[in-house]
């Protein structure tokens, strides 16, 4: 049975090299969703690349609370810089987040995307899955359900392996399952499953991809990835830069196309 896989490249706008690598894959038809960071330092310079992508490539908001500085003055008064992910997760589960300011930050990043592109995001997700954290997901759902048409939301409650069992469990347990249940209950478009989680260390990304393709269920799913190429000097410290190069090289290769054919998987929206 032919199955459908949506492939979303995350972190567009974070650095010039990341944006360039994603743009190349979009032009080559190897990805069909791009998740954008309008708060990031490389965003403005990356806009021509985004505008030149094929119309079939959906553009979404990669809501960020862990990388760099807040966009809204309200949240900057609380956090001159965003929290590291472990501190953010802890604060969310202890109900210690400045939620009124985070709600304004979400709207500021949303509006920055719309102002720059001339359109609302097709979908929304979160950098390091922050959109599913307690408090944050409620604000996200309130925003999404106030819009017409409602954008899709990346669901993080059903992560497919194999491998990375602890990481997949943590994503699901820190808010993924709760978000997925809320999306289904409120009739918000979302992916039936998610795949692509790994340690960013394994040098054999092709082997990982073949395992993810084999595990894809009949109803299809969404794979998130983090490709990029080397670019001009920038101020962002990117600890997964080597993994980005490996992902980009594989996704643009003939081997990836062959792996899709062998698994009877086609790229498409779900």
Tab-separated table of C-alpha atoms in Angstrom:
chain	number	residue	atom	x	y	z
A	1	UNK	CA	0.000	0.000	0.000
A	2	UNK	CA	1.357	3.387	-0.975
A	3	UNK	CA	1.694	5.638	2.064
A	4	UNK	CA	1.970	9.422	2.209
A	5	UNK	CA	4.700	11.220	4.115
A	6	UNK	CA	4.888	14.946	4.730
A	7	UNK	CA	8.462	16.147	5.313
A	8	UNK	CA	8.941	19.378	7.235
A	9	UNK	CA	12.304	21.120	7.438
A	10	UNK	CA	12.579	23.044	10.705
A	11	UNK	CA	14.506	26.176	11.706
A	12	UNK	CA	14.239	28.213	8.491
A	13	UNK	CA	15.615	31.673	9.270
A	14	UNK	CA	17.878	30.629	12.118
A	15	UNK	CA	21.072	31.014	10.047
A	16	UNK	CA	21.775	31.721	6.364
A	17	UNK	CA	23.188	28.229	5.812
A	18	UNK	CA	20.120	26.546	7.278
A	19	UNK	CA	17.803	28.637	5.118
A	20	UNK	CA	19.862	27.991	1.990
A	21	UNK	CA	19.930	24.239	2.542
A	22	UNK	CA	16.173	24.109	3.129
A	23	UNK	CA	15.507	26.257	0.061
A	24	UNK	CA	17.547	23.930	-2.129
A	25	UNK	CA	15.588	20.907	-0.927
A	26	UNK	CA	12.285	22.698	-1.473
A	27	UNK	CA	13.256	23.587	-5.032
A	28	UNK	CA	14.262	19.972	-5.651
A	29	UNK	CA	10.910	18.659	-4.382
A	30	UNK	CA	12.467	16.757	-1.487
A	31	UNK	CA	10.484	18.497	1.274
A	32	UNK	CA	6.972	19.918	1.230
A	33	UNK	CA	6.743	21.922	4.458
A	34	UNK	CA	9.029	24.603	5.868
A	35	UNK	CA	8.817	25.721	9.494
A	36	UNK	CA	9.985	29.308	9.937
A	37	UNK	CA	11.497	31.303	12.802
A	38	UNK	CA	10.557	34.976	12.234
A	39	UNK	CA	12.173	35.887	15.550
A	40	UNK	CA	15.577	34.494	14.488
A	41	UNK	CA	18.559	36.617	13.390
A	42	UNK	CA	18.695	35.153	9.882
A	43	UNK	CA	15.005	35.600	9.101
A	44	UNK	CA	14.983	38.860	7.157
A	45	UNK	CA	17.897	37.874	4.931
A	46	UNK	CA	16.210	34.536	4.211
A	47	UNK	CA	12.915	35.954	2.965
A	48	UNK	CA	13.853	35.981	-0.757
A	49	UNK	CA	14.624	32.257	-0.516
A	50	UNK	CA	11.239	31.637	1.065
A	51	UNK	CA	9.404	33.670	-1.570
A	52	UNK	CA	11.120	31.734	-4.385
A	53	UNK	CA	10.024	28.312	-3.118
A	54	UNK	CA	7.371	26.423	-5.102
A	55	UNK	CA	3.824	27.385	-4.196
A	56	UNK	CA	3.088	23.788	-3.176
A	57	UNK	CA	5.547	24.053	-0.279
A	58	UNK	CA	3.593	25.007	2.819
A	59	UNK	CA	5.075	27.645	5.124
A	60	UNK	CA	4.486	27.457	8.859
A	61	UNK	CA	5.465	29.079	12.143
A	62	UNK	CA	8.150	27.390	14.235
A	63	UNK	CA	7.206	28.981	17.563
A	64	UNK	CA	10.357	29.592	19.549
A	65	UNK	CA	10.880	29.968	23.294
A	66	UNK	CA	14.400	28.530	23.673
A	67	UNK	CA	16.695	30.115	21.054
A	68	UNK	CA	17.864	33.736	21.250
A	69	UNK	CA	15.763	36.665	22.422
A	70	UNK	CA	12.013	37.263	22.652
A	71	UNK	CA	10.388	39.361	19.979
A	72	UNK	CA	7.815	41.003	22.245
A	73	UNK	CA	8.807	43.666	24.798
A	74	UNK	CA	6.443	42.073	27.316
A	75	UNK	CA	8.332	38.776	27.375
A	76	UNK	CA	11.731	40.519	27.212
A	77	UNK	CA	10.884	42.152	30.532
A	78	UNK	CA	10.726	38.652	32.028
A	79	UNK	CA	13.429	36.993	29.941
A	80	UNK	CA	16.118	39.077	28.208
A	81	UNK	CA	16.975	35.756	26.572
A	82	UNK	CA	14.844	32.647	26.244
A	83	UNK	CA	15.267	29.840	28.769
A	84	UNK	CA	17.182	26.675	27.989
A	85	UNK	CA	14.817	23.815	27.194
A	86	UNK	CA	15.210	21.896	30.517
A	87	UNK	CA	14.442	25.041	32.535
A	88	UNK	CA	11.484	25.852	30.311
A	89	UNK	CA	10.022	22.355	30.678
A	90	UNK	CA	10.407	22.479	34.468
A	91	UNK	CA	8.861	25.932	34.744
A	92	UNK	CA	5.945	24.885	32.515
A	93	UNK	CA	5.132	21.829	34.597
A	94	UNK	CA	5.432	23.813	37.817
A	95	UNK	CA	3.038	26.397	36.307
A	96	UNK	CA	5.666	29.118	36.718
A	97	UNK	CA	5.712	30.500	33.173
A	98	UNK	CA	4.732	34.166	32.553
A	99	UNK	CA	1.771	33.063	30.470
A	100	UNK	CA	0.334	36.491	29.658
A	101	UNK	CA	3.681	37.528	28.181
A	102	UNK	CA	4.099	34.212	26.355
A	103	UNK	CA	0.669	34.671	24.778
A	104	UNK	CA	1.816	38.049	23.473
A	105	UNK	CA	5.075	36.515	22.234
A	106	UNK	CA	3.129	33.895	20.298
A	107	UNK	CA	1.061	36.583	18.643
A	108	UNK	CA	4.147	38.690	17.943
A	109	UNK	CA	5.924	35.823	16.182
A	110	UNK	CA	2.727	34.953	14.312
A	111	UNK	CA	2.306	38.557	13.160
A	112	UNK	CA	5.980	38.855	12.185
A	113	UNK	CA	5.535	35.841	9.921
A	114	UNK	CA	2.358	37.271	8.373
A	115	UNK	CA	3.881	40.722	7.870
A	116	UNK	CA	6.962	39.313	6.164
A	117	UNK	CA	5.218	36.798	3.910
A	118	UNK	CA	1.878	38.492	3.285
A	119	UNK	CA	-0.027	35.428	4.499
A	120	UNK	CA	-0.889	33.589	7.678
A	121	UNK	CA	1.065	30.419	8.461
A	122	UNK	CA	-0.345	27.218	6.957
A	123	UNK	CA	0.565	25.422	10.178
A	124	UNK	CA	2.268	25.940	13.511
A	125	UNK	CA	4.655	23.835	15.558
A	126	UNK	CA	7.322	24.520	18.144
A	127	UNK	CA	11.100	24.776	18.217
A	128	UNK	CA	12.126	21.819	20.414
A	129	UNK	CA	8.385	21.040	20.677
A	130	UNK	CA	7.706	23.928	23.073
A	131	UNK	CA	4.214	24.375	21.632
A	132	UNK	CA	2.921	21.336	23.531
A	133	UNK	CA	4.061	22.381	27.014
A	134	UNK	CA	1.447	23.045	29.717
A	135	UNK	CA	0.154	26.587	29.460
A	136	UNK	CA	1.785	27.151	26.089
A	137	UNK	CA	-0.465	24.650	24.324
A	138	UNK	CA	-3.576	26.265	25.787
A	139	UNK	CA	-2.523	29.651	24.416
A	140	UNK	CA	-1.709	28.086	21.062
A	141	UNK	CA	-5.075	26.342	20.860
A	142	UNK	CA	-6.871	29.563	21.797
A	143	UNK	CA	-5.130	31.384	18.967
A	144	UNK	CA	-5.636	28.657	16.382
A	145	UNK	CA	-9.329	28.216	17.103
A	146	UNK	CA	-9.899	31.981	16.796
A	147	UNK	CA	-8.704	31.981	13.182
A	148	UNK	CA	-10.539	31.169	9.965
A	149	UNK	CA	-9.393	29.071	8.309
A	150	UNK	CA	-7.721	27.316	11.223
A	151	UNK	CA	-4.090	26.379	10.557
A	152	UNK	CA	-2.895	22.855	11.173
A	153	UNK	CA	-0.876	22.089	14.300
A	154	UNK	CA	1.984	19.611	14.586
A	155	UNK	CA	0.908	16.790	16.879
A	156	UNK	CA	3.616	15.295	19.073
A	157	UNK	CA	1.685	12.624	20.945
A	158	UNK	CA	2.436	9.622	18.765
A	159	UNK	CA	6.116	9.354	17.834
A	160	UNK	CA	7.230	6.396	15.774
A	161	UNK	CA	10.583	4.662	16.116
A	162	UNK	CA	12.464	2.506	16.039
A	163	UNK	CA	15.170	3.779	18.343
A	164	UNK	CA	15.397	6.793	20.657
A	165	UNK	CA	12.773	5.332	22.963
A	166	UNK	CA	13.592	7.654	25.857
A	167	UNK	CA	13.601	10.765	23.676
A	168	UNK	CA	10.316	9.815	22.059
A	169	UNK	CA	8.786	9.109	25.473
A	170	UNK	CA	9.939	12.481	26.828
A	171	UNK	CA	8.422	14.354	23.878
A	172	UNK	CA	5.123	12.552	24.305
A	173	UNK	CA	5.086	12.823	28.108
A	174	UNK	CA	6.006	16.510	28.448
A	175	UNK	CA	2.861	17.536	26.596
A	176	UNK	CA	2.665	15.677	23.312
A	177	UNK	CA	-0.124	13.312	24.314
A	178	UNK	CA	-2.157	16.101	25.900
A	179	UNK	CA	-1.814	18.260	22.792
A	180	UNK	CA	-2.775	15.424	20.447
A	181	UNK	CA	-5.895	14.682	22.474
A	182	UNK	CA	-6.892	18.350	22.444
A	183	UNK	CA	-6.370	18.627	18.694
A	184	UNK	CA	-8.602	15.629	18.057
A	185	UNK	CA	-11.233	16.850	20.510
A	186	UNK	CA	-11.374	20.331	18.952
A	187	UNK	CA	-11.270	19.176	15.345
A	188	UNK	CA	-7.975	20.888	14.503
A	189	UNK	CA	-6.042	19.461	11.567
A	190	UNK	CA	-2.945	17.587	12.659
A	191	UNK	CA	-0.634	14.775	11.628
A	192	UNK	CA	-1.697	11.281	12.734
A	193	UNK	CA	1.855	10.456	13.767
A	194	UNK	CA	5.294	12.026	13.914
A	195	UNK	CA	8.702	10.624	13.124
A	196	UNK	CA	12.271	11.838	12.682
A	197	UNK	CA	13.469	12.029	16.297
A	198	UNK	CA	17.054	10.910	16.857
A	199	UNK	CA	20.212	11.952	18.690
A	200	UNK	CA	21.798	14.059	15.876
A	201	UNK	CA	24.971	11.996	16.444
A	202	UNK	CA	24.389	8.897	14.329
A	203	UNK	CA	26.340	9.482	11.085
A	204	UNK	CA	24.104	7.122	9.080
A	205	UNK	CA	21.017	9.252	8.462
A	206	UNK	CA	20.047	7.053	5.517
A	207	UNK	CA	19.701	4.046	7.803
A	208	UNK	CA	17.510	6.077	10.126
A	209	UNK	CA	15.315	7.190	7.247
A	210	UNK	CA	14.797	3.667	5.959
A	211	UNK	CA	13.666	2.586	9.428
A	212	UNK	CA	11.249	5.528	9.687
A	213	UNK	CA	9.819	4.755	6.259
A	214	UNK	CA	9.343	1.114	7.202
A	215	UNK	CA	7.463	2.118	10.371
A	216	UNK	CA	5.135	4.578	8.618
A	217	UNK	CA	1.515	3.445	9.117
A	218	UNK	CA	-1.120	3.206	6.416
A	219	UNK	CA	-2.587	6.591	7.333
A	220	UNK	CA	0.757	8.287	6.700
A	221	UNK	CA	2.537	10.783	8.895
A	222	UNK	CA	4.869	13.736	9.269
A	223	UNK	CA	8.657	13.575	9.422
A	224	UNK	CA	10.547	16.549	10.853
A	225	UNK	CA	14.141	17.197	9.856
A	226	UNK	CA	16.856	19.812	10.320
A	227	UNK	CA	18.893	20.160	7.103
A	228	UNK	CA	21.323	22.941	6.330
A	229	UNK	CA	24.534	23.820	4.537
A	230	UNK	CA	27.572	25.802	5.530
A	231	UNK	CA	26.928	29.499	5.167
A	232	UNK	CA	28.548	32.837	5.965
A	233	UNK	CA	29.641	33.530	9.537
A	234	UNK	CA	26.807	34.119	11.984
A	235	UNK	CA	26.258	34.646	15.693
A	236	UNK	CA	24.177	31.542	16.378
A	237	UNK	CA	25.970	28.624	18.023
A	238	UNK	CA	24.608	25.567	16.241
A	239	UNK	CA	25.493	22.354	18.099
A	240	UNK	CA	23.870	20.135	15.458
A	241	UNK	CA	25.580	21.690	12.416
A	242	UNK	CA	27.291	18.417	11.360
A	243	UNK	CA	23.953	16.584	11.513
A	244	UNK	CA	22.346	19.291	9.374
A	245	UNK	CA	24.926	18.725	6.639
A	246	UNK	CA	24.381	14.959	6.734
A	247	UNK	CA	20.607	15.350	6.518
A	248	UNK	CA	20.851	17.811	3.629
A	249	UNK	CA	23.251	15.593	1.686
A	250	UNK	CA	21.043	12.540	2.033
A	251	UNK	CA	17.729	14.287	1.326
A	252	UNK	CA	19.036	15.704	-1.949
A	253	UNK	CA	20.573	12.412	-3.051
A	254	UNK	CA	19.364	9.748	-5.466
A	255	UNK	CA	19.550	7.319	-2.533
A	256	UNK	CA	16.685	9.128	-0.793
A	257	UNK	CA	14.513	8.959	-3.897
A	258	UNK	CA	15.264	5.260	-4.205
A	259	UNK	CA	14.489	4.650	-0.533
A	260	UNK	CA	11.081	6.296	-0.996
A	261	UNK	CA	10.332	4.096	-3.999
A	262	UNK	CA	11.487	0.954	-2.239
A	263	UNK	CA	9.248	1.719	0.763
A	264	UNK	CA	6.290	2.616	-1.504
A	265	UNK	CA	6.093	6.077	0.093
A	266	UNK	CA	5.260	9.323	-1.685
A	267	UNK	CA	5.616	12.879	-0.447
A	268	UNK	CA	2.406	14.784	0.134
A	269	UNK	CA	0.295	16.665	2.632
A	270	UNK	CA	-1.701	14.790	5.239
